[in-house]
Structures are given as C-alpha cells and as structure tokens.
GROMACS .gro file of N, CA and C in nm:
model
  231
    1MET      N    1  -3.552   3.436   3.426
    1MET     CA    2  -3.451   3.374   3.460
    1MET      C    3  -3.474   3.226   3.417
    2VAL      N    4  -3.354   3.150   3.326
    2VAL     CA    5  -3.468   2.966   3.326
    2VAL      C    6  -3.359   2.887   3.422
    3LYS      N    7  -3.471   2.817   3.570
    3LYS     CA    8  -3.391   2.727   3.632
    3LYS      C    9  -3.423   2.628   3.544
    4GLN      N   10  -3.511   2.545   3.499
    4GLN     CA   11  -3.415   2.417   3.418
    4GLN      C   12  -3.509   2.462   3.267
    5ARG      N   13  -3.459   2.349   3.221
    5ARG     CA   14  -3.479   2.347   3.045
    5ARG      C   15  -3.645   2.265   3.051
    6PRO      N   16  -3.726   2.328   3.010
    6PRO     CA   17  -3.827   2.256   2.995
    6PRO      C   18  -3.860   2.093   2.890
    7THR      N   19  -3.912   2.034   2.936
    7THR     CA   20  -3.923   1.875   2.878
    7THR      C   21  -3.960   1.872   2.717
    8ARG      N   22  -3.954   1.817   2.632
    8ARG     CA   23  -4.045   1.821   2.495
    8ARG      C   24  -4.143   1.793   2.476
    9ARG      N   25  -4.206   1.745   2.581
    9ARG     CA   26  -4.331   1.770   2.591
    9ARG      C   27  -4.453   1.853   2.661
   10GLN      N   28  -4.334   1.951   2.709
   10GLN     CA   29  -4.390   2.094   2.756
   10GLN      C   30  -4.383   2.202   2.641
   11LEU      N   31  -4.319   2.141   2.529
   11LEU     CA   32  -4.285   2.249   2.485
   11LEU      C   33  -4.372   2.172   2.337
   12GLU      N   34  -4.446   2.106   2.326
   12GLU     CA   35  -4.532   2.024   2.232
   12GLU      C   36  -4.604   2.154   2.237
   13VAL      N   37  -4.626   2.102   2.435
   13VAL     CA   38  -4.826   2.149   2.406
   13VAL      C   39  -4.763   2.285   2.461
   14LEU      N   40  -4.677   2.368   2.505
   14LEU     CA   41  -4.653   2.483   2.468
   14LEU      C   42  -4.723   2.517   2.319
   15ARG      N   43  -4.693   2.467   2.155
   15ARG     CA   44  -4.687   2.569   2.120
   15ARG      C   45  -4.805   2.504   2.024
   16ALA      N   46  -4.868   2.423   2.096
   16ALA     CA   47  -4.985   2.377   2.016
   16ALA      C   48  -5.096   2.427   2.085
   17TYR      N   49  -5.043   2.520   2.250
   17TYR     CA   50  -5.192   2.642   2.276
   17TYR      C   51  -5.158   2.750   2.227
   18ILE      N   52  -5.029   2.788   2.174
   18ILE     CA   53  -5.021   2.896   2.089
   18ILE      C   54  -5.069   2.874   2.016
   19ARG      N   55  -5.087   2.792   1.909
   19ARG     CA   56  -5.159   2.755   1.748
   19ARG      C   57  -5.306   2.744   1.790
   20ALA      N   58  -5.344   2.633   1.846
   20ALA     CA   59  -5.525   2.665   1.863
   20ALA      C   60  -5.553   2.742   1.966
   21GLY      N   61  -5.501   2.895   2.094
   21GLY     CA   62  -5.529   2.971   2.122
   21GLY      C   63  -5.602   2.920   2.225
   22SER      N   64  -5.657   2.793   2.276
   22SER     CA   65  -5.754   2.814   2.367
   22SER      C   66  -5.661   2.642   2.412
   23VAL      N   67  -5.684   2.608   2.596
   23VAL     CA   68  -5.665   2.513   2.600
   23VAL      C   69  -5.789   2.403   2.595
   24ALA      N   70  -5.869   2.392   2.565
   24ALA     CA   71  -5.958   2.291   2.508
   24ALA      C   72  -5.916   2.278   2.384
   25ALA      N   73  -5.883   2.377   2.276
   25ALA     CA   74  -5.828   2.341   2.149
   25ALA      C   75  -5.744   2.263   2.096
   26ALA      N   76  -5.637   2.313   2.231
   26ALA     CA   77  -5.516   2.250   2.197
   26ALA      C   78  -5.497   2.102   2.282
   27ALA      N   79  -5.573   2.098   2.424
   27ALA     CA   80  -5.605   1.942   2.413
   27ALA      C   81  -5.703   1.858   2.273
   28TYR      N   82  -5.763   1.915   2.240
   28TYR     CA   83  -5.839   1.858   2.102
   28TYR      C   84  -5.677   1.803   2.016
   29GLU      N   85  -5.634   1.884   1.971
   29GLU     CA   86  -5.558   1.867   1.863
   29GLU      C   87  -5.424   1.795   1.906
   30LEU      N   88  -5.444   1.744   2.068
   30LEU     CA   89  -5.300   1.640   2.086
   30LEU      C   90  -5.430   1.535   2.079
   31GLY      N   91  -5.553   1.532   2.133
   31GLY     CA   92  -5.583   1.455   2.194
   31GLY      C   93  -5.509   1.397   2.338
   32ILE      N   94  -5.537   1.526   2.422
   32ILE     CA   95  -5.584   1.495   2.577
   32ILE      C   96  -5.646   1.607   2.580
   33SER      N   97  -5.642   1.553   2.749
   33SER     CA   98  -5.780   1.588   2.866
   33SER      C   99  -5.711   1.773   2.873
   34GLU      N  100  -5.831   1.868   2.884
   34GLU     CA  101  -5.732   2.007   2.944
   34GLU      C  102  -5.669   1.989   2.992
   35THR      N  103  -5.708   1.937   3.095
   35THR     CA  104  -5.620   1.915   3.221
   35THR      C  105  -5.501   1.899   3.257
   36THR      N  106  -5.459   1.810   3.184
   36THR     CA  107  -5.308   1.730   3.120
   36THR      C  108  -5.258   1.867   3.063
   37VAL      N  109  -5.343   1.977   2.967
   37VAL     CA  110  -5.274   2.064   2.908
   37VAL      C  111  -5.200   2.200   3.047
   38ARG      N  112  -5.346   2.207   3.104
   38ARG     CA  113  -5.308   2.327   3.218
   38ARG      C  114  -5.127   2.229   3.236
   39GLN      N  115  -5.095   2.114   3.340
   39GLN     CA  116  -5.019   2.066   3.398
   39GLN      C  117  -4.889   2.087   3.341
   40HIS      N  118  -4.896   1.982   3.234
   40HIS     CA  119  -4.796   2.064   3.127
   40HIS      C  120  -4.763   2.181   3.140
   41LEU      N  121  -4.815   2.284   3.062
   41LEU     CA  122  -4.829   2.439   3.099
   41LEU      C  123  -4.797   2.458   3.209
   42SER      N  124  -4.867   2.448   3.380
   42SER     CA  125  -4.807   2.459   3.447
   42SER      C  126  -4.635   2.446   3.486
   43GLY      N  127  -4.615   2.305   3.506
   43GLY     CA  128  -4.448   2.237   3.478
   43GLY      C  129  -4.390   2.304   3.405
   44LEU      N  130  -4.384   2.343   3.273
   44LEU     CA  131  -4.333   2.472   3.164
   44LEU      C  132  -4.333   2.610   3.235
   45TYR      N  133  -4.413   2.653   3.289
   45TYR     CA  134  -4.438   2.780   3.418
   45TYR      C  135  -4.291   2.790   3.513
   46ARG      N  136  -4.322   2.667   3.599
   46ARG     CA  137  -4.209   2.592   3.724
   46ARG      C  138  -4.056   2.698   3.664
   47ARG      N  139  -4.046   2.576   3.530
   47ARG     CA  140  -3.942   2.548   3.531
   47ARG      C  141  -3.883   2.654   3.424
   48THR      N  142  -3.929   2.728   3.301
   48THR     CA  143  -3.875   2.831   3.287
   48THR      C  144  -3.857   2.985   3.394
   49GLY      N  145  -4.011   2.983   3.491
   49GLY     CA  146  -3.962   3.074   3.553
   49GLY      C  147  -4.117   3.215   3.484
   50CYS      N  148  -4.186   3.148   3.387
   50CYS     CA  149  -4.257   3.248   3.331
   50CYS      C  150  -4.357   3.208   3.409
   51LEU      N  151  -4.464   3.369   3.424
   51LEU     CA  152  -4.597   3.332   3.490
   51LEU      C  153  -4.687   3.300   3.420
   52ASN      N  154  -4.686   3.336   3.237
   52ASN     CA  155  -4.808   3.346   3.249
   52ASN      C  156  -4.761   3.253   3.023
   53ALA      N  157  -4.868   3.221   2.975
   53ALA     CA  158  -4.864   3.177   2.839
   53ALA      C  159  -4.756   3.277   2.746
   54GLY      N  160  -4.844   3.361   2.719
   54GLY     CA  161  -4.760   3.495   2.682
   54GLY      C  162  -4.650   3.524   2.757
   55GLN      N  163  -4.556   3.543   2.835
   55GLN     CA  164  -4.414   3.491   2.908
   55GLN      C  165  -4.354   3.448   2.824
   56ALA      N  166  -4.413   3.295   2.837
   56ALA     CA  167  -4.373   3.160   2.777
   56ALA      C  168  -4.360   3.107   2.557
   57ALA      N  169  -4.419   3.225   2.560
   57ALA     CA  170  -4.395   3.258   2.433
   57ALA      C  171  -4.304   3.303   2.381
   58TYR      N  172  -4.242   3.427   2.455
   58TYR     CA  173  -4.204   3.525   2.429
   58TYR      C  174  -4.062   3.484   2.445
   59TRP      N  175  -4.041   3.433   2.566
   59TRP     CA  176  -3.918   3.337   2.589
   59TRP      C  177  -3.894   3.201   2.520
   60LEU      N  178  -3.995   3.151   2.422
   60LEU     CA  179  -3.985   3.050   2.368
   60LEU      C  180  -3.929   3.138   2.185
   61GLY      N  181  -3.968   3.197   2.176
   61GLY     CA  182  -3.930   3.271   2.069
   61GLY      C  183  -3.780   3.326   2.049
   62THR      N  184  -3.735   3.332   2.169
   62THR     CA  185  -3.606   3.435   2.285
   62THR      C  186  -3.490   3.324   2.273
   63THR      N  187  -3.538   3.168   2.261
   63THR     CA  188  -3.432   3.057   2.270
   63THR      C  189  -3.367   2.951   2.115
   64ASP      N  190  -3.293   2.920   2.141
   64ASP     CA  191  -3.309   2.817   2.010
   64ASP      C  192  -3.377   2.711   2.047
   65LEU      N  193  -3.508   2.700   2.123
   65LEU     CA  194  -3.620   2.616   2.134
   65LEU      C  195  -3.740   2.647   2.042
   66GLY      N  196  -3.735   2.756   1.996
   66GLY     CA  197  -3.868   2.823   1.970
   66GLY      C  198  -3.824   2.768   1.788
   67SER      N  199  -3.779   2.731   1.761
   67SER     CA  200  -3.797   2.670   1.569
   67SER      C  201  -3.829   2.496   1.592
   68ASP      N  202  -3.852   2.489   1.502
   68ASP     CA  203  -3.932   2.321   1.490
   68ASP      C  204  -3.847   2.200   1.474
   69ALA      N  205  -3.709   2.326   1.435
   69ALA     CA  206  -3.611   2.184   1.378
   69ALA      C  207  -3.504   2.147   1.483
   70THR      N  208  -3.593   2.080   1.571
   70THR     CA  209  -3.501   2.014   1.717
   70THR      C  210  -3.452   1.914   1.659
   71PRO      N  211  -3.291   1.900   1.700
   71PRO     CA  212  -3.205   1.776   1.663
   71PRO      C  213  -3.206   1.678   1.711
   72ARG      N  214  -3.232   1.564   1.604
   72ARG     CA  215  -3.296   1.445   1.594
   72ARG      C  216  -3.154   1.342   1.598
   73ARG      N  217  -3.182   1.227   1.729
   73ARG     CA  218  -3.074   1.155   1.698
   73ARG      C  219  -3.016   1.095   1.564
   74VAL      N  220  -2.917   1.026   1.511
   74VAL     CA  221  -2.895   1.010   1.439
   74VAL      C  222  -2.841   0.862   1.426
   75ALA      N  223  -2.868   0.722   1.390
   75ALA     CA  224  -2.840   0.675   1.334
   75ALA      C  225  -2.699   0.600   1.262
   76THR      N  226  -2.605   0.566   1.355
   76THR     CA  227  -2.470   0.576   1.275
   76THR      C  228  -2.372   0.466   1.275
   77ALA      N  229  -2.356   0.414   1.181
   77ALA     CA  230  -2.327   0.270   1.110
   77ALA      C  231  -2.151   0.224   1.214
   0.00000   0.00000   0.00000
C-alpha cells in the first residue's frame, strides 16, 4: 500500500539502479555518490511501503509511474 507518492528524483534513482544493477553503477550513471543513491532508495521504500528494490521494481511496473512518458508542463499562450 502506497503511503505517499515518491519524488521524481527517487523514481529516477530507482530506474537507474534497476538498469545498472548495483548502487555503485547507478551512482556513476547519475553522477552522485553511492550514499546518495542509498538515501534516495531508502526514502522511496519508506514512501511506498516496499521492503527492497525488488518490491519497488514490481510496484513501479504496476503503476502509471512505471512509464518514462511522464507528463510535462506545457506552456500555454
């Protein structure tokens, strides 16, 4: 059960972690420290109620947040 919606950055870090397969590789890909990756993942787990990256990846795949087609703000005239 989702407690709160994760931040955009937490989702970005989770996707990088899933793609890269390790905290170190995700940190390198994003240009941040391994500690920062762990902190973002920990925050995401707390917000979503997931216990680990496997659950978070499954959760991400079952939500509309799983697609990279995130709606963007469009300037109106």
